[in-house]
Coordinates of C-alpha atoms in Angstrom, one line a residue:
Chain A
M23 CA 0.0 0.0 0.0
K24 CA 1.2 3.5 -0.8
N25 CA 1.9 6.0 1.9
I26 CA -1.0 8.1 3.1
S27 CA -0.8 10.9 5.6
I28 CA -3.0 13.6 7.1
A29 CA -2.4 16.4 9.5
L30 CA -4.7 19.1 10.9
H31 CA -4.7 22.1 13.1
G32 CA -7.4 23.9 15.1
G33 CA -5.6 27.2 15.6
A34 CA -2.4 28.4 17.4
G35 CA -1.6 31.1 19.9
T36 CA -1.3 31.8 23.6
I37 CA -3.1 28.8 24.9
L38 CA -2.7 29.0 28.6
R39 CA -2.6 25.7 30.4
S40 CA -4.2 27.4 33.4
S41 CA -7.3 28.3 31.4
L42 CA -7.6 24.9 29.9
T43 CA -9.4 22.6 32.3
P44 CA -8.7 18.9 32.0
E45 CA -12.3 18.3 30.7
L46 CA -11.9 21.0 28.1
E47 CA -8.5 19.6 27.0
R48 CA -10.1 16.2 26.7
S49 CA -12.9 17.7 24.5
Y50 CA -10.5 19.4 22.2
K51 CA -8.4 16.2 21.8
L52 CA -11.5 14.1 21.2
E53 CA -12.7 16.5 18.4
L54 CA -9.2 16.7 16.9
Q55 CA -9.0 12.9 16.9
K56 CA -12.5 12.6 15.3
A57 CA -11.5 15.0 12.5
L58 CA -8.2 13.2 12.0
D59 CA -9.9 9.8 11.9
T60 CA -12.6 11.0 9.5
G61 CA -10.0 12.2 6.9
Y62 CA -7.7 9.3 7.4
Q63 CA -10.5 6.7 6.9
L64 CA -11.4 8.3 3.6
L65 CA -7.8 8.1 2.5
E66 CA -7.7 4.4 3.5
E67 CA -10.8 3.8 1.5
G68 CA -9.2 5.3 -1.6
A69 CA -10.6 8.8 -1.5
T70 CA -8.6 11.8 -2.8
S71 CA -6.6 14.1 -0.6
V72 CA -9.1 16.8 -1.5
D73 CA -12.0 14.7 -0.2
A74 CA -10.0 14.0 3.0
V75 CA -9.0 17.6 3.9
E76 CA -12.6 18.7 3.1
A77 CA -14.0 16.1 5.4
S78 CA -11.6 16.8 8.3
V79 CA -12.2 20.5 8.1
T80 CA -16.0 19.9 8.0
V81 CA -15.8 18.0 11.3
L82 CA -13.9 21.0 12.9
E83 CA -16.3 23.5 11.3
N84 CA -19.2 21.5 12.9
C85 CA -17.7 21.7 16.4
S86 CA -18.2 24.9 18.4
L87 CA -14.8 24.6 20.1
F88 CA -13.1 25.8 17.1
N89 CA -13.4 29.2 15.4
A90 CA -14.8 28.1 12.1
G91 CA -18.3 27.3 10.9
K92 CA -20.4 26.6 14.1
G93 CA -18.4 28.4 16.9
S94 CA -17.2 31.2 14.7
V95 CA -16.5 34.4 16.7
F96 CA -18.7 37.5 16.5
T97 CA -17.9 40.5 14.4
S98 CA -18.3 44.0 15.8
G99 CA -21.8 44.0 14.3
G100 CA -22.7 40.8 16.2
T101 CA -22.7 38.7 13.1
H102 CA -20.5 35.9 11.8
E103 CA -18.3 36.3 8.7
M104 CA -16.4 33.3 7.6
D105 CA -13.5 32.7 5.2
A106 CA -12.2 29.4 3.7
S107 CA -10.0 28.0 0.9
I108 CA -9.0 24.7 -0.6
M109 CA -6.3 23.7 -3.1
D110 CA -5.6 20.6 -5.1
G111 CA -1.8 20.0 -5.5
S112 CA -2.3 17.7 -8.5
S113 CA -3.8 20.4 -10.7
L114 CA -3.1 23.6 -8.8
N115 CA -6.9 24.2 -8.9
A116 CA -8.1 26.3 -6.0
G117 CA -11.3 27.7 -4.5
A118 CA -11.8 30.4 -1.8
V119 CA -14.5 32.4 -0.2
S120 CA -14.4 35.4 2.2
S121 CA -16.9 37.3 4.4
I122 CA -19.7 34.8 4.0
S123 CA -22.6 34.4 6.5
G124 CA -25.1 31.6 7.0
V125 CA -23.3 28.9 5.0
K126 CA -22.9 25.8 7.3
N127 CA -19.7 24.6 5.8
P128 CA -17.5 27.3 4.2
I129 CA -14.9 24.7 3.2
Q130 CA -17.5 22.8 1.1
L131 CA -18.4 26.1 -0.6
S132 CA -14.7 26.6 -1.4
R133 CA -14.6 23.3 -3.1
L134 CA -17.7 24.1 -5.1
V135 CA -16.0 27.4 -6.2
M136 CA -13.0 25.3 -7.2
E137 CA -14.9 22.7 -9.2
Q138 CA -18.2 24.3 -10.3
S139 CA -17.2 27.9 -11.1
E140 CA -14.8 29.5 -13.5
H141 CA -13.4 31.5 -10.6
V142 CA -11.1 31.0 -7.7
F143 CA -12.2 33.6 -5.2
L144 CA -15.7 34.8 -4.4
T145 CA -16.7 37.2 -1.6
G146 CA -19.7 38.4 0.4
K147 CA -23.2 38.3 -0.9
G148 CA -22.1 37.1 -4.3
A149 CA -20.4 34.1 -2.7
E150 CA -23.6 33.4 -0.8
D151 CA -25.7 33.6 -4.0
F152 CA -23.4 31.1 -5.5
A153 CA -23.8 28.8 -2.5
K154 CA -27.6 29.0 -2.9
K155 CA -27.3 28.1 -6.6
M156 CA -25.2 25.1 -5.5
N157 CA -27.8 24.1 -2.9
C158 CA -25.4 24.4 0.0
T159 CA -26.8 24.0 3.4
F160 CA -27.6 27.3 5.2
E161 CA -28.1 27.6 8.9
A162 CA -30.0 30.3 10.8
K163 CA -28.1 32.6 13.1
D164 CA -28.8 30.6 16.2
Y165 CA -26.9 27.6 14.7
F166 CA -23.7 29.7 14.8
F167 CA -24.5 31.1 18.2
D168 CA -22.2 29.9 20.9
E169 CA -22.5 31.2 24.5
F170 CA -18.7 31.2 25.0
R171 CA -18.1 33.2 21.8
Y172 CA -20.9 35.5 22.7
Q173 CA -19.4 36.3 26.2
Q174 CA -16.0 36.9 24.5
W175 CA -17.7 39.4 22.2
L176 CA -19.7 41.1 25.0
S177 CA -16.5 41.8 26.9
V178 CA -15.0 43.8 24.0
K179 CA -17.9 44.8 21.7
D180 CA -18.1 48.5 22.6
T181 CA -14.3 48.9 22.5
D182 CA -11.6 48.8 19.9
Q183 CA -10.1 46.0 21.9
F184 CA -9.5 43.8 19.0
Q185 CA -7.1 46.4 17.9
L186 CA -5.6 47.5 21.2
D187 CA -5.3 44.6 23.5
H188 CA -3.4 41.8 22.0
T189 CA -3.2 39.6 25.1
A190 CA -6.8 39.5 26.2
I191 CA -8.1 38.1 23.0
R192 CA -5.0 36.7 21.5
D193 CA -6.4 33.2 21.4
E194 CA -9.3 34.4 19.2
K195 CA -7.0 36.1 16.8
F196 CA -5.5 32.8 16.0
G197 CA -8.7 30.9 15.6
T198 CA -8.5 28.9 12.3
V199 CA -8.7 25.3 11.4
G200 CA -7.0 23.4 8.6
A201 CA -6.0 20.1 7.1
V202 CA -3.4 18.8 4.7
A203 CA -3.2 15.3 3.2
L204 CA -1.4 12.9 0.9
D205 CA -3.6 10.3 -0.8
Q206 CA -2.6 6.9 -2.2
F207 CA -2.4 8.4 -5.7
G208 CA 0.5 10.6 -4.6
N209 CA -1.5 13.8 -4.6
V210 CA -1.5 16.4 -1.8
A211 CA -4.2 18.9 -0.9
A212 CA -4.7 21.7 1.7
A213 CA -7.9 23.2 3.3
T214 CA -8.2 26.1 5.7
S215 CA -11.3 27.7 7.3
T216 CA -11.9 30.4 9.9
G217 CA -14.6 32.5 11.6
G218 CA -12.3 35.5 11.7
M219 CA -11.4 37.7 14.6
T220 CA -13.6 38.6 17.6
N221 CA -15.1 42.1 17.3
K222 CA -13.6 42.6 13.8
R223 CA -14.8 45.5 11.7
Y224 CA -14.5 46.8 8.2
G225 CA -14.9 43.5 6.5
R226 CA -11.3 42.4 7.5
V227 CA -10.0 39.5 5.5
G228 CA -7.2 37.4 6.9
D229 CA -4.8 34.9 5.3
S230 CA -7.1 31.9 5.4
P231 CA -8.8 32.5 2.0
I232 CA -5.7 33.8 0.3
I233 CA -4.0 31.2 -1.9
G234 CA -0.3 31.4 -1.2
A235 CA -0.7 33.1 2.2
G236 CA -2.9 30.8 4.4
N237 CA -3.3 27.8 2.1
Y238 CA -1.3 26.2 -0.7
A239 CA -0.8 22.8 -2.3
N240 CA 1.5 21.6 -5.1
N241 CA 2.5 18.0 -5.8
K242 CA 6.0 19.3 -6.8
T243 CA 6.6 20.5 -3.2
C244 CA 4.0 20.2 -0.5
A245 CA 0.6 21.2 0.9
V246 CA 0.4 23.8 3.7
S247 CA -2.3 25.2 5.9
C248 CA -1.5 28.2 8.3
T249 CA -2.9 29.7 11.4
G250 CA -1.8 32.9 13.1
S251 CA -1.7 36.6 12.9
G252 CA -3.2 36.7 9.4
E253 CA -1.9 40.1 8.3
Y254 CA 1.7 38.9 8.7
F255 CA 1.0 35.7 6.9
I256 CA -0.4 37.7 3.9
R257 CA 2.6 40.0 3.8
A258 CA 5.0 37.1 4.0
V259 CA 3.1 34.9 1.5
T260 CA 3.7 32.2 4.0
A261 CA 2.2 29.0 2.6
Y262 CA 3.8 29.6 -0.8
D263 CA 7.1 30.6 0.9
V264 CA 7.4 27.1 2.3
S265 CA 6.8 25.7 -1.2
C266 CA 9.4 28.0 -2.8
L267 CA 12.1 27.0 -0.3
I268 CA 11.6 23.4 -1.2
E269 CA 11.4 24.0 -5.0
H270 CA 14.2 26.5 -5.4
K271 CA 16.5 25.7 -2.4
G272 CA 16.0 22.0 -2.3
M273 CA 15.1 22.1 1.4
K274 CA 13.4 19.2 3.1
L275 CA 9.8 19.8 4.3
G276 CA 10.8 20.2 8.0
E277 CA 13.7 22.5 7.2
A278 CA 11.5 24.7 5.0
C279 CA 8.8 24.9 7.6
K280 CA 11.3 25.8 10.3
E281 CA 12.9 28.5 8.2
V282 CA 9.5 30.1 7.5
V283 CA 7.9 29.8 10.9
H284 CA 10.9 30.6 13.1
K285 CA 12.9 32.9 10.9
R286 CA 11.2 34.5 7.9
L287 CA 7.8 35.0 9.5
K288 CA 9.2 35.8 12.9
E289 CA 11.5 38.5 11.5
L290 CA 8.4 40.3 10.2
G291 CA 6.7 39.9 13.6
G292 CA 4.3 37.1 12.7
D293 CA 3.1 34.7 15.3
G294 CA 1.4 31.4 14.6
G295 CA 2.1 28.0 13.0
L296 CA 1.4 25.8 10.0
I297 CA 1.0 22.2 9.1
A298 CA 2.4 20.6 5.9
V299 CA 2.7 17.4 4.1
D300 CA 4.7 16.3 1.0
T301 CA 4.3 13.6 -1.5
S302 CA 6.7 11.3 0.4
G303 CA 4.2 11.3 3.2
S304 CA 6.4 13.5 5.5
I305 CA 4.4 15.6 7.9
C306 CA 5.5 18.8 9.7
L307 CA 3.6 20.6 12.4
D308 CA 5.5 23.8 13.4
F309 CA 4.6 26.9 15.4
N310 CA 6.3 29.8 17.2
T311 CA 3.6 30.2 19.8
E312 CA 3.0 28.4 23.1
G313 CA 0.7 25.9 21.5
M314 CA -1.2 24.8 18.5
Y315 CA -4.2 22.5 18.5
R316 CA -3.0 19.8 16.1
G317 CA -3.1 16.1 15.0
Q318 CA -1.3 13.8 12.6
K319 CA -1.8 10.3 11.3
N320 CA -0.2 8.2 8.6
S321 CA 0.2 4.7 7.2
Q322 CA 3.4 4.2 9.2
G323 CA 1.5 4.0 12.4
L324 CA 1.7 7.6 13.5
D325 CA -1.5 8.7 15.2
E326 CA -1.5 11.6 17.7
V327 CA -3.2 14.8 18.8
A328 CA -1.6 17.5 20.9
I329 CA -2.0 21.1 22.1
F330 CA 1.2 22.3 23.7
S331 CA 4.7 22.1 22.5
Chain B
M22 CA 21.8 61.7 -8.1
K23 CA 20.6 58.2 -7.2
N24 CA 18.7 56.1 -9.9
I25 CA 15.0 56.5 -10.0
S26 CA 12.6 54.4 -12.2
I27 CA 8.9 54.0 -12.7
A28 CA 6.9 51.7 -14.9
L29 CA 3.2 51.2 -15.4
H30 CA 0.6 49.2 -17.2
G31 CA -3.0 49.8 -18.3
G32 CA -3.9 46.1 -18.9
A33 CA -2.9 43.4 -21.3
G34 CA -4.7 41.0 -23.7
T35 CA -5.9 40.7 -27.2
I36 CA -5.6 44.3 -28.2
L37 CA -6.5 44.2 -31.9
R38 CA -4.8 46.9 -34.0
S39 CA -7.8 46.9 -36.2
S40 CA -10.1 48.0 -33.4
L41 CA -7.7 50.6 -32.2
T42 CA -8.2 53.8 -34.3
P43 CA -5.2 56.2 -34.6
E44 CA -7.1 58.7 -32.4
L45 CA -7.9 56.1 -29.7
E46 CA -4.3 54.9 -29.7
R47 CA -3.1 58.5 -29.3
S48 CA -5.5 59.0 -26.4
Y49 CA -4.2 55.9 -24.7
K50 CA -0.6 56.9 -25.1
L51 CA -1.3 60.5 -23.9
E52 CA -2.9 59.1 -20.7
L53 CA -0.1 56.6 -20.1
Q54 CA 2.4 59.4 -20.6
K55 CA 0.5 61.6 -18.2
A56 CA 0.4 58.9 -15.5
L57 CA 4.1 58.1 -16.1
D58 CA 5.1 61.8 -15.8
T59 CA 3.1 62.3 -12.7
G60 CA 4.8 59.5 -10.8
Y61 CA 8.2 60.3 -12.2
Q62 CA 8.0 64.0 -11.3
L63 CA 7.2 63.0 -7.7
L64 CA 10.2 60.7 -7.6
E65 CA 12.4 63.6 -8.9
E66 CA 11.1 65.9 -6.2
G67 CA 12.1 63.4 -3.6
A68 CA 8.8 61.6 -2.9
T69 CA 8.8 57.9 -2.0
S70 CA 8.1 55.1 -4.4
V71 CA 4.8 54.6 -2.5
D72 CA 3.8 58.2 -3.3
A73 CA 4.8 57.7 -6.9
V74 CA 2.9 54.5 -7.6
E75 CA -0.2 55.8 -5.8
A76 CA -0.1 59.0 -7.9
S77 CA 0.4 57.2 -11.2
V78 CA -2.4 54.7 -10.5
T79 CA -4.7 57.6 -9.5
V80 CA -4.2 59.2 -12.9
L81 CA -5.1 55.9 -14.6
E82 CA -8.1 55.4 -12.2
N83 CA -9.4 58.9 -13.1
C84 CA -9.3 58.1 -16.9
S85 CA -12.2 56.3 -18.3
L86 CA -10.1 54.5 -21.0
F87 CA -8.8 52.1 -18.4
N88 CA -10.8 49.6 -16.4
A89 CA -10.2 51.0 -12.9
G90 CA -11.9 53.7 -10.9
K91 CA -13.8 55.9 -13.5
G92 CA -14.2 53.6 -16.5
S93 CA -14.6 50.4 -14.4
V94 CA -16.7 47.8 -16.2
F95 CA -20.2 46.8 -15.2
T96 CA -21.0 43.7 -13.1
S97 CA -23.9 41.5 -13.9
G98 CA -26.0 43.6 -11.6
G99 CA -25.1 46.8 -13.5
T100 CA -22.9 48.1 -10.7
H101 CA -19.2 48.6 -10.3
E102 CA -17.1 46.6 -7.9
M103 CA -13.4 47.6 -7.7
D104 CA -10.3 46.0 -6.2
A105 CA -6.9 47.4 -5.4
S106 CA -3.7 46.9 -3.5
I107 CA -0.4 48.6 -2.6
M108 CA 2.8 47.3 -1.1
D109 CA 5.9 49.1 0.3
G110 CA 9.1 47.1 -0.4
S111 CA 11.0 48.8 2.4
S112 CA 8.8 47.5 5.2
L113 CA 6.7 44.8 3.5
N114 CA 3.7 46.8 4.7
A115 CA 0.7 46.3 2.4
G116 CA -3.0 47.3 2.0
A117 CA -5.7 45.9 -0.1
V118 CA -9.5 46.3 -0.8
S119 CA -11.9 44.2 -2.8
S120 CA -15.5 44.6 -4.1
I121 CA -15.9 48.2 -3.2
S122 CA -18.3 50.6 -4.8
G123 CA -18.4 54.4 -5.0
V124 CA -14.9 55.1 -3.8
K125 CA -13.3 57.4 -6.4
N126 CA -9.8 56.1 -5.9
P127 CA -9.5 52.6 -4.7
I128 CA -5.7 52.8 -4.7
Q129 CA -5.8 55.6 -2.2
L130 CA -8.1 53.6 0.0
S131 CA -5.6 50.7 -0.2
R132 CA -2.9 53.0 1.1
L133 CA -5.1 54.1 4.0
V134 CA -5.7 50.5 4.9
M135 CA -1.9 50.0 4.9
E136 CA -1.1 53.0 7.0
Q137 CA -4.2 53.8 9.0
S138 CA -5.6 50.4 9.9
E139 CA -4.2 47.3 11.7
H140 CA -5.3 45.2 8.8
V141 CA -4.0 44.4 5.3
F142 CA -7.2 43.4 3.5
L143 CA -10.7 44.9 3.8
T144 CA -13.7 43.9 1.6
G145 CA -17.1 45.1 0.6
K146 CA -19.3 47.3 2.8
G147 CA -16.8 47.2 5.6
A148 CA -14.1 48.6 3.4
E149 CA -16.5 51.4 2.3
D150 CA -17.3 52.1 6.0
F151 CA -13.5 52.5 6.6
A152 CA -13.2 54.8 3.5
K153 CA -16.0 57.0 5.0
K154 CA -14.2 57.1 8.3
M155 CA -11.0 58.1 6.5
N156 CA -12.9 60.8 4.6
C157 CA -12.2 59.3 1.2
T158 CA -13.9 60.9 -1.8
F159 CA -17.0 59.1 -2.9
E160 CA -18.6 59.6 -6.3
A161 CA -22.2 58.9 -7.4
K162 CA -22.9 56.1 -9.9
D163 CA -23.0 58.5 -12.8
Y164 CA -19.3 59.4 -12.3
F165 CA -18.4 55.8 -12.9
F166 CA -20.7 55.5 -15.9
D167 CA -19.0 55.3 -19.2
E168 CA -21.0 54.8 -22.4
F169 CA -18.4 52.4 -24.0
R170 CA -18.4 50.2 -20.9
Y171 CA -22.2 50.3 -20.7
Q172 CA -22.5 49.2 -24.3
Q173 CA -20.0 46.4 -23.6
W174 CA -22.2 45.3 -20.7
L175 CA -25.5 45.6 -22.7
S176 CA -24.1 43.2 -25.2
V177 CA -23.6 40.4 -22.7
K178 CA -25.7 41.3 -19.7
D179 CA -28.4 38.6 -20.1
T180 CA -26.0 35.9 -20.9
D181 CA -23.3 33.9 -19.3
Q182 CA -20.9 35.3 -21.8
F183 CA -18.2 36.4 -19.4
Q184 CA -17.9 32.7 -18.8
L185 CA -18.5 31.3 -22.2
D186 CA -17.0 33.6 -24.8
H187 CA -13.4 34.3 -24.2
T188 CA -12.7 36.2 -27.4
A189 CA -15.5 38.7 -27.5
I190 CA -14.7 40.3 -24.1
R191 CA -11.2 39.2 -23.7
D192 CA -9.9 42.7 -23.6
E193 CA -12.1 43.4 -20.5
K194 CA -11.0 40.3 -18.8
F195 CA -7.5 41.8 -18.6
G196 CA -8.5 45.3 -17.6
T197 CA -6.2 46.3 -14.7
V198 CA -3.8 49.2 -14.1
G199 CA -0.6 49.2 -12.1
A200 CA 2.6 50.9 -11.3
V201 CA 6.0 50.0 -9.8
A202 CA 8.7 52.4 -8.8
L203 CA 12.2 52.9 -7.3
D204 CA 12.8 56.1 -5.4
Q205 CA 16.0 57.9 -4.6
F206 CA 16.1 56.3 -1.1
G207 CA 16.5 52.9 -2.8
N208 CA 13.0 51.7 -1.9
V209 CA 10.6 50.0 -4.3
A210 CA 6.8 49.9 -4.2
A211 CA 4.0 48.4 -6.3
A212 CA 0.3 49.4 -6.8
T213 CA -2.5 47.6 -8.7
S214 CA -6.1 48.6 -9.3
T215 CA -9.0 47.1 -11.3
G216 CA -12.7 47.5 -12.1
G217 CA -13.0 43.7 -12.5
M218 CA -14.6 41.7 -15.3
T219 CA -17.5 42.8 -17.5
N220 CA -20.8 41.1 -16.4
K221 CA -19.0 39.4 -13.5
R222 CA -21.2 37.7 -10.9
Y223 CA -20.9 36.2 -7.4
G224 CA -18.6 38.8 -6.0
R225 CA -15.6 37.4 -8.0
V226 CA -12.2 38.6 -6.7
G227 CA -9.3 38.5 -9.1
D228 CA -5.6 38.7 -8.4
S229 CA -5.3 42.5 -8.2
P230 CA -6.0 42.8 -4.4
I231 CA -4.1 39.6 -3.5
I232 CA -0.7 40.3 -2.1
G233 CA 1.7 37.8 -3.8
A234 CA -0.6 37.2 -6.7
G235 CA -1.3 40.5 -8.5
N236 CA 1.0 42.8 -6.5
Y237 CA 4.2 42.5 -4.4
A238 CA 7.1 44.6 -3.4
N239 CA 10.3 43.8 -1.5
N240 CA 13.6 45.8 -1.5
K241 CA 15.5 42.5 -1.3
T242 CA 14.2 41.5 -4.7
C243 CA 11.7 43.7 -6.7
A244 CA 8.3 45.3 -7.0
V245 CA 5.8 43.7 -9.3
S246 CA 2.3 44.6 -10.6
C247 CA 0.4 42.1 -12.8
T248 CA -2.5 42.1 -15.3
G249 CA -4.1 39.1 -16.9
S250 CA -6.4 36.2 -16.4
G251 CA -6.6 36.7 -12.6
E252 CA -7.6 33.2 -11.6
Y253 CA -4.3 31.8 -13.0
F254 CA -2.3 34.6 -11.4
I255 CA -3.8 33.6 -8.0
R256 CA -3.1 29.9 -8.4
A257 CA 0.5 30.7 -9.6
V258 CA 1.1 33.3 -6.9
T259 CA 2.7 35.2 -9.8
A260 CA 4.0 38.4 -8.3
Y261 CA 5.8 36.6 -5.4
D262 CA 6.9 34.0 -7.8
V263 CA 9.1 36.6 -9.6
S264 CA 10.5 37.7 -6.2
C265 CA 11.3 34.1 -5.2
L266 CA 13.2 33.3 -8.4
I267 CA 15.4 36.4 -7.7
E268 CA 15.9 35.6 -4.0
H269 CA 16.4 31.9 -4.2
K270 CA 17.8 31.3 -7.7
G271 CA 19.8 34.5 -8.0
M272 CA 18.1 35.4 -11.3
K273 CA 18.2 38.9 -12.7
L274 CA 15.0 40.8 -12.9
G275 CA 14.4 40.2 -16.6
E276 CA 15.3 36.6 -16.4
A277 CA 12.8 36.0 -13.5
C278 CA 10.0 37.9 -15.3
K279 CA 10.6 35.9 -18.5
E280 CA 10.6 32.6 -16.6
V281 CA 7.3 33.5 -14.8
V282 CA 5.4 35.0 -17.7
H283 CA 6.5 32.7 -20.6
K284 CA 7.0 29.5 -18.7
R285 CA 5.5 29.0 -15.2
L286 CA 2.3 31.0 -15.8
K287 CA 2.0 29.8 -19.4
E288 CA 2.3 26.1 -18.4
L289 CA -0.7 26.7 -16.1
G290 CA -2.7 28.4 -18.9
G291 CA -2.4 31.9 -17.7
D292 CA -2.4 34.9 -20.2
G293 CA -1.3 38.4 -19.4
G294 CA 1.8 40.3 -18.3
L295 CA 3.5 42.2 -15.5
I296 CA 5.8 45.1 -14.9
A297 CA 8.7 45.0 -12.4
V298 CA 11.4 47.2 -11.1
D299 CA 14.4 46.4 -8.7
T300 CA 16.6 48.5 -6.4
S301 CA 19.2 48.9 -9.1
G302 CA 16.6 50.7 -11.2
S303 CA 16.2 47.9 -13.8
I304 CA 12.7 47.8 -15.3
C305 CA 11.0 44.8 -17.0
L306 CA 7.8 44.9 -18.9
D307 CA 6.8 41.4 -20.1
F308 CA 3.7 39.8 -21.4
N309 CA 2.6 36.7 -23.3
T310 CA -0.4 38.4 -25.0
E311 CA -0.5 40.5 -28.2
G312 CA -0.1 43.7 -26.3
M313 CA 0.0 45.5 -23.0
Y314 CA -0.7 49.2 -22.4
R315 CA 2.5 50.2 -20.7
G316 CA 5.1 52.9 -20.0
Q317 CA 8.6 53.3 -18.4
K318 CA 10.7 56.2 -17.4
N319 CA 14.0 56.4 -15.5
S320 CA 16.9 58.7 -14.6
Q321 CA 19.1 57.2 -17.4
G322 CA 16.9 58.9 -20.0
L323 CA 14.5 56.2 -20.8
D324 CA 11.0 57.6 -21.4
E325 CA 8.5 55.6 -23.5
V326 CA 4.9 54.4 -23.8
A327 CA 3.8 51.5 -25.9
I328 CA 0.9 49.2 -26.6
F329 CA 1.9 46.4 -29.0
S330 CA 4.9 44.1 -28.7

């Protein structure tokens, strides 16, 4: 049997051990394992890496612990605006959506943009119109409502705190989920989804829906999904940066991820992490923060989820 | 005196000589020259490359011949949705906006996003709200109305022609303006702006507002502004691709542009072109289409505008 691999993340940042009760830690790990197993099982059954990353990210979107889909944070207007993207490393086809509301699974809409439209990137109401045409599942506002997210928002909603206080809501800033996979056909894929930033204004778009910044996949090099301070990831073109170091400098996957996460991104001031996989089945999970919700599983017997470093 | 350089484009594509009357060709060249001179004069007076590219692109946005600002094409809904981005190669700071309406100069809003917000990328109504807060000039719908663009739209508006007929409206597909410059302080910058695609639907976003795809600047390598079939430029991460070939492979500017435009982008199926400048003052204008509205001017005496190859 050919190598298969999958890795995922549920966000990175200042995850304080003290604020994570044992029960909550168990819940996070259970959900990460569920998402990992879902994607891995598809890979075992012969599904493509695109199917696997979509399925894993869908599980994380459907869980309110993570800031994507159900459980997305509140904007300054008290609404939810979600972004997502997906890329197929075998064809370099890609799909992305930004600032969408009501769509249950933004990652599934990204895939429809990739496969059913002539475009790569749709935004706002236009993207929602496309979702309706594609018969995507929509959910009412109460589906996305989560008491914890709501309390987070209440504590900052009449302030500029998302801009001014980096510590208090740091965790939210880094809320993103993602998956990368290698299938038995030797193709890699990457998927990323986020509910954005608590109390965000002005239709802010982060790196998650930007091909090259928060998400990238190419059989020649690797598949990457990022999580972190999105503005820095956009300016550093982070996901493609890993790919270029492999392509042009001949770096190994782990070496390229380390160079990007701990040097190139860090020099710019960017905090966060990324997950990556290449066509040999190698996996890399790297971050320059205290923790990253993450998991990895492959056909060599690796099977683990973790939060802290 | 230190080297200064500026280059600009007003879009690329199938520009048929037969459809370009001598008077129209003169008008295009006059406007390109005006935009070139505006930016160059600022550079001569000691302005930064960011000032120069913003000023040159503003001239092109204010001219209805080009698909950006005034003269933007019509969406399927009969409205105008504009995208723009700007990047400062000395700091890697960047600003971008997508799907905005009514703002007279999207490139100026991009710069405000870069300098006056904590974010890099704002979209839709949120970006317009930010523009209002920044006291940007707004124009009513009739300012953006152009009879030629309107007739283009009428001919395809009840069809899917933007999707189906690549030849008839090919020129519009490639409608973008951009500028790159080197200032006397040795800093490069890039700016890109577009009115999108005639009869576009679903809030489609092209490469113009995507840092790394349609626009990129880095003193270590070069500044790049692209124009072409945006979906391919996003998937190829074209602007950053040029930068990476210079950084990692040690290519000269012209060599890197040629590799990207005629090989890497072409292999994916992408049509269009780009303009680039580096900190030595070298300029490259390259395209794989029949023509590209373009101009270049530097302190070595170069001063020219052109349309065909």
